[in-house]
Amino acid sequence: MKLNIANPAKGTQKKIDIDDENRLHLFYDRRLAEEVDGDALGDEFKGYVFKITGGNDKDGFPMRQGVLLNKRVKLLLRRGMPCYKAKRKGDRKRKAVRGCIVGPDIVALSLTIVKRGEQELPGLTDTQVPRRLGPKRVGKIVKMFNLKKEDDVRNYVVRRKVKTKNGNRVTKKPKIQRLITPLVLHRRKQLKKKVVKRKKASAEKRKAYFDRLTNKSNEIKDVKKAAENAVKKDSKKTQQKKKSAKKQKK
């Protein structure tokens, strides 16, 4: 089994091949995101604690969190789910994924160091790899440099010098994400105004519609009343005619 061990604190990564099944038994029947003591791997890993972050079986199918099995299953996946990249909106596909429980069919296992042990691991804990790129998001830049409200975030972006194909030296910097500028505030105000206008217009339309309904119902009631009154008048006239005809006969 190949173990891809990463050390986020130092930014380093190393691949280790282990063929001895007895040393790998500590990973069997363990789930993703579970922490494992590395004492059984060897004396150099004594005191280390590893976290299982992923893995692949012999055919390259990735382990998926939430599938509580130690074998491969077929799932109907949609957009936004892990182990599937949708090509268009609403696309779904039944794909084979490996369960999240480690077994002997796993060929590659990804681990991260949670706790350091007694000895240094060459290539993992004894070297420091500098970060090539700095943070882009406003909140992360503020957190990194411990900035206040008065400070301008644009002055604290991590810049780096790059040599172009022509041999010129150019400084590059990332575009700051979620930066609140006067333009953004103006756009938000306009959107709020639009929403208020729409609500007002819809309320007026609703009121006008119900007014029309009430007027129509009142008109229908008036017509009905007029018809009823006309029928009553006609019935009274017919009754009077009948009475007068009876009197004449007498």
CSV table of C-alpha atoms in Angstrom, one decimal:
chain,number,residue,atom,x,y,z
A,1,MET,CA,0.0,0.0,0.0
A,2,LYS,CA,1.2,3.5,-0.8
A,3,LEU,CA,0.9,6.1,2.0
A,4,ASN,CA,0.7,9.7,0.8
A,5,ILE,CA,1.6,11.5,4.1
A,6,ALA,CA,1.1,15.3,4.1
A,7,ASN,CA,2.3,17.8,6.8
A,8,PRO,CA,0.1,21.0,6.4
A,9,ALA,CA,2.1,22.8,9.1
A,10,LYS,CA,5.3,22.6,7.0
A,11,GLY,CA,3.7,22.4,3.5
A,12,THR,CA,5.5,19.1,2.7
A,13,GLN,CA,4.3,15.8,1.3
A,14,LYS,CA,6.0,12.3,1.0
A,15,LYS,CA,5.0,9.0,-0.5
A,16,ILE,CA,5.9,5.8,1.4
A,17,ASP,CA,5.5,2.2,0.1
A,18,ILE,CA,4.7,-0.5,2.7
A,19,ASP,CA,4.4,-4.1,1.7
A,20,ASP,CA,4.1,-5.7,5.1
A,21,GLU,CA,0.5,-6.5,5.9
A,22,ASN,CA,1.1,-6.7,9.6
A,23,ARG,CA,2.1,-3.0,9.7
A,24,LEU,CA,-1.0,-2.0,7.7
A,25,HIS,CA,-3.5,-3.8,9.9
A,26,LEU,CA,-3.9,-0.6,12.0
A,27,PHE,CA,-5.7,1.1,9.1
A,28,TYR,CA,-8.1,-1.7,8.3
A,29,ASP,CA,-11.8,-1.2,9.3
A,30,ARG,CA,-11.0,2.5,9.9
A,31,ARG,CA,-13.2,5.2,8.3
A,32,LEU,CA,-12.3,8.5,6.5
A,33,ALA,CA,-11.5,11.4,8.8
A,34,GLU,CA,-10.6,9.0,11.6
A,35,GLU,CA,-7.3,9.5,13.6
A,36,VAL,CA,-4.9,6.6,13.8
A,37,ASP,CA,-1.7,6.2,15.9
A,38,GLY,CA,1.4,5.5,13.8
A,39,ASP,CA,3.3,3.4,16.4
A,40,ALA,CA,2.6,0.1,14.5
A,41,LEU,CA,4.1,1.5,11.3
A,42,GLY,CA,7.6,1.6,12.7
A,43,ASP,CA,9.9,3.1,15.3
A,44,GLU,CA,10.4,6.3,13.3
A,45,PHE,CA,6.6,6.9,13.5
A,46,LYS,CA,6.4,6.5,17.3
A,47,GLY,CA,4.2,9.2,18.9
A,48,TYR,CA,2.7,10.4,15.5
A,49,VAL,CA,-1.0,10.6,15.0
A,50,PHE,CA,-2.4,10.5,11.4
A,51,LYS,CA,-5.8,11.4,10.0
A,52,ILE,CA,-7.2,9.5,7.0
A,53,THR,CA,-8.2,12.0,4.3
A,54,GLY,CA,-8.8,9.8,1.3
A,55,GLY,CA,-7.8,6.8,-0.8
A,56,ASN,CA,-8.1,4.7,-3.9
A,57,ASP,CA,-8.7,1.0,-4.6
A,58,LYS,CA,-6.8,-1.1,-7.1
A,59,ASP,CA,-8.9,0.1,-10.0
A,60,GLY,CA,-8.6,3.8,-9.1
A,61,PHE,CA,-12.1,4.3,-7.7
A,62,PRO,CA,-11.9,7.0,-4.9
A,63,MET,CA,-13.2,6.6,-1.3
A,64,ARG,CA,-16.4,8.5,-0.6
A,65,GLN,CA,-17.4,9.9,2.8
A,66,GLY,CA,-20.8,8.7,4.1
A,67,VAL,CA,-20.8,5.3,2.3
A,68,LEU,CA,-20.3,3.0,5.3
A,69,LEU,CA,-19.0,0.0,3.4
A,70,ASN,CA,-15.6,-1.5,2.6
A,71,LYS,CA,-16.4,-2.3,-1.0
A,72,ARG,CA,-17.5,-0.6,-4.2
A,73,VAL,CA,-21.1,0.6,-4.8
A,74,LYS,CA,-22.9,2.4,-7.5
A,75,LEU,CA,-24.6,5.7,-6.6
A,76,LEU,CA,-26.8,8.2,-8.5
A,77,LEU,CA,-24.7,11.3,-8.3
A,78,ARG,CA,-25.7,14.9,-9.2
A,79,ARG,CA,-24.1,18.3,-9.4
A,80,GLY,CA,-22.2,19.4,-6.3
A,81,MET,CA,-21.6,15.8,-5.0
A,82,PRO,CA,-18.0,14.5,-4.5
A,83,CYS,CA,-16.6,12.0,-7.0
A,84,TYR,CA,-18.7,13.5,-9.8
A,85,LYS,CA,-18.2,16.6,-12.1
A,86,ALA,CA,-21.5,17.5,-13.9
A,87,LYS,CA,-21.2,18.8,-17.5
A,88,ARG,CA,-24.5,20.7,-17.4
A,89,LYS,CA,-27.2,21.8,-15.0
A,90,GLY,CA,-29.5,19.0,-13.9
A,91,ASP,CA,-27.2,16.3,-15.1
A,92,ARG,CA,-27.2,13.1,-13.0
A,93,LYS,CA,-25.1,9.9,-13.4
A,94,ARG,CA,-24.8,6.5,-11.7
A,95,LYS,CA,-21.2,6.0,-10.9
A,96,ALA,CA,-19.1,3.5,-8.9
A,97,VAL,CA,-17.5,4.7,-5.8
A,98,ARG,CA,-15.5,3.0,-3.0
A,99,GLY,CA,-16.9,3.0,0.6
A,100,CYS,CA,-15.3,5.1,3.3
A,101,ILE,CA,-14.0,2.0,5.3
A,102,VAL,CA,-10.4,1.0,4.7
A,103,GLY,CA,-9.8,-2.6,3.5
A,104,PRO,CA,-7.1,-4.7,1.9
A,105,ASP,CA,-8.2,-3.7,-1.6
A,106,ILE,CA,-7.1,-0.1,-1.0
A,107,VAL,CA,-3.8,0.6,-2.9
A,108,ALA,CA,-3.2,4.3,-2.0
A,109,LEU,CA,-4.1,6.0,1.2
A,110,SER,CA,-3.8,9.7,1.9
A,111,LEU,CA,-2.9,10.8,5.5
A,112,THR,CA,-2.2,14.1,7.2
A,113,ILE,CA,-0.1,14.5,10.3
A,114,VAL,CA,-2.2,15.7,13.3
A,115,LYS,CA,0.3,15.3,16.0
A,116,ARG,CA,4.1,15.1,15.8
A,117,GLY,CA,6.1,12.3,17.4
A,118,GLU,CA,9.5,12.0,19.0
A,119,GLN,CA,11.7,11.7,15.9
A,120,GLU,CA,11.9,13.9,12.8
A,121,LEU,CA,10.7,12.4,9.5
A,122,PRO,CA,13.1,13.3,6.7
A,123,GLY,CA,11.3,15.2,4.0
A,124,LEU,CA,8.2,15.8,6.1
A,125,THR,CA,9.0,17.5,9.4
A,126,ASP,CA,12.6,18.6,9.0
A,127,THR,CA,12.0,20.9,5.9
A,128,GLN,CA,9.8,24.0,5.5
A,129,VAL,CA,8.3,24.7,2.0
A,130,PRO,CA,7.3,28.4,1.7
A,131,ARG,CA,3.9,29.3,0.4
A,132,ARG,CA,4.1,30.4,-3.2
A,133,LEU,CA,0.8,32.3,-3.1
A,134,GLY,CA,-0.8,34.5,-0.5
A,135,PRO,CA,-4.4,34.7,0.5
A,136,LYS,CA,-6.9,36.3,-1.9
A,137,ARG,CA,-10.0,36.8,0.3
A,138,VAL,CA,-10.4,40.0,2.4
A,139,GLY,CA,-11.2,38.1,5.6
A,140,LYS,CA,-8.1,35.9,5.3
A,141,ILE,CA,-5.8,38.8,4.5
A,142,VAL,CA,-7.1,40.7,7.6
A,143,LYS,CA,-6.6,37.6,9.7
A,144,MET,CA,-3.1,37.0,8.4
A,145,PHE,CA,-1.8,40.5,9.1
A,146,ASN,CA,-4.2,41.2,12.0
A,147,LEU,CA,-5.5,44.4,10.4
A,148,LYS,CA,-8.0,46.9,11.7
A,149,LYS,CA,-10.9,48.7,10.1
A,150,GLU,CA,-8.8,51.8,9.3
A,151,ASP,CA,-6.2,49.7,7.3
A,152,ASP,CA,-6.5,49.4,3.6
A,153,VAL,CA,-6.4,45.7,2.6
A,154,ARG,CA,-5.1,46.5,-0.9
A,155,ASN,CA,-1.7,47.5,0.6
A,156,TYR,CA,-1.2,44.1,2.3
A,157,VAL,CA,-1.7,41.8,-0.7
A,158,VAL,CA,1.2,39.3,-1.1
A,159,ARG,CA,3.1,40.2,-4.3
A,160,ARG,CA,5.6,38.1,-6.1
A,161,LYS,CA,8.2,38.8,-8.8
A,162,VAL,CA,8.0,36.7,-12.0
A,163,LYS,CA,10.3,36.5,-14.9
A,164,THR,CA,8.6,36.6,-18.3
A,165,LYS,CA,9.6,34.9,-21.5
A,166,ASN,CA,11.3,38.1,-22.7
A,167,GLY,CA,13.4,38.3,-19.6
A,168,ASN,CA,11.5,41.1,-18.0
A,169,ARG,CA,10.8,41.2,-14.2
A,170,VAL,CA,7.1,41.6,-13.4
A,171,THR,CA,5.3,41.8,-10.1
A,172,LYS,CA,2.1,39.8,-9.8
A,173,LYS,CA,-0.6,40.1,-7.2
A,174,PRO,CA,-4.0,38.4,-6.9
A,175,LYS,CA,-7.4,40.0,-7.4
A,176,ILE,CA,-8.9,40.6,-3.9
A,177,GLN,CA,-12.1,38.7,-3.4
A,178,ARG,CA,-15.1,40.1,-1.5
A,179,LEU,CA,-13.6,43.6,-1.4
A,180,ILE,CA,-16.2,46.3,-0.4
A,181,THR,CA,-15.7,49.3,-2.7
A,182,PRO,CA,-17.9,52.4,-3.3
A,183,LEU,CA,-19.0,50.7,-6.5
A,184,VAL,CA,-20.1,47.6,-4.7
A,185,LEU,CA,-22.0,49.7,-2.1
A,186,HIS,CA,-23.7,51.7,-4.9
A,187,ARG,CA,-24.7,48.5,-6.7
A,188,ARG,CA,-26.2,47.1,-3.5
A,189,LYS,CA,-28.2,50.3,-2.9
A,190,GLN,CA,-29.5,50.1,-6.4
A,191,LEU,CA,-30.5,46.5,-6.0
A,192,LYS,CA,-32.3,47.4,-2.7
A,193,LYS,CA,-34.1,50.2,-4.5
A,194,LYS,CA,-35.2,47.9,-7.3
A,195,VAL,CA,-36.6,45.4,-4.7
A,196,VAL,CA,-38.5,48.1,-2.9
A,197,LYS,CA,-39.9,49.4,-6.2
A,198,ARG,CA,-41.0,45.9,-7.3
A,199,LYS,CA,-42.7,45.3,-4.0
A,200,LYS,CA,-44.5,48.7,-4.2
A,201,ALA,CA,-45.6,48.0,-7.8
A,202,SER,CA,-46.8,44.5,-7.0
A,203,ALA,CA,-48.7,45.8,-4.0
A,204,GLU,CA,-50.4,48.5,-6.1
A,205,LYS,CA,-51.2,45.9,-8.8
A,206,ARG,CA,-52.7,43.6,-6.2
A,207,LYS,CA,-54.8,46.4,-4.7
A,208,ALA,CA,-56.0,47.4,-8.2
A,209,TYR,CA,-56.9,43.8,-9.0
A,210,PHE,CA,-58.9,43.3,-5.8
A,211,ASP,CA,-60.6,46.7,-6.3
A,212,ARG,CA,-61.7,45.5,-9.8
A,213,LEU,CA,-62.9,42.3,-8.3
A,214,THR,CA,-65.0,44.1,-5.6
A,215,ASN,CA,-66.4,46.5,-8.2
A,216,LYS,CA,-67.4,43.6,-10.5
A,217,SER,CA,-69.0,41.7,-7.7
A,218,ASN,CA,-70.9,44.9,-6.6
A,219,GLU,CA,-72.1,45.3,-10.2
A,220,ILE,CA,-73.2,41.7,-10.4
A,221,LYS,CA,-75.1,42.2,-7.1
A,222,ASP,CA,-76.8,45.3,-8.4
A,223,VAL,CA,-77.8,43.6,-11.6
A,224,LYS,CA,-79.2,40.7,-9.5
A,225,LYS,CA,-81.1,43.0,-7.2
A,226,ALA,CA,-82.6,44.9,-10.2
A,227,ALA,CA,-83.7,41.6,-11.8
A,228,GLU,CA,-85.2,40.5,-8.5
A,229,ASN,CA,-87.0,43.8,-8.1
A,230,ALA,CA,-88.3,43.6,-11.7
A,231,VAL,CA,-89.6,40.0,-11.1
A,232,LYS,CA,-91.3,41.2,-7.8
A,233,LYS,CA,-92.9,44.1,-9.6
A,234,ASP,CA,-94.1,41.8,-12.4
A,235,SER,CA,-95.5,39.3,-9.9
A,236,LYS,CA,-97.4,42.1,-8.0
A,237,LYS,CA,-98.8,43.3,-11.3
A,238,THR,CA,-100.0,39.9,-12.3
A,239,GLN,CA,-101.6,39.4,-8.8
A,240,GLN,CA,-103.3,42.7,-9.1
A,241,LYS,CA,-104.6,41.9,-12.5
A,242,LYS,CA,-106.0,38.5,-11.3
A,243,LYS,CA,-107.7,40.2,-8.3
A,244,SER,CA,-109.3,42.9,-10.6
A,245,ALA,CA,-110.5,40.1,-13.0
A,246,LYS,CA,-112.1,38.2,-10.1
A,247,LYS,CA,-113.9,41.4,-8.9
A,248,GLN,CA,-115.2,42.0,-12.4
A,249,LYS,CA,-116.6,38.5,-12.7
A,250,LYS,CA,-118.4,38.9,-9.3
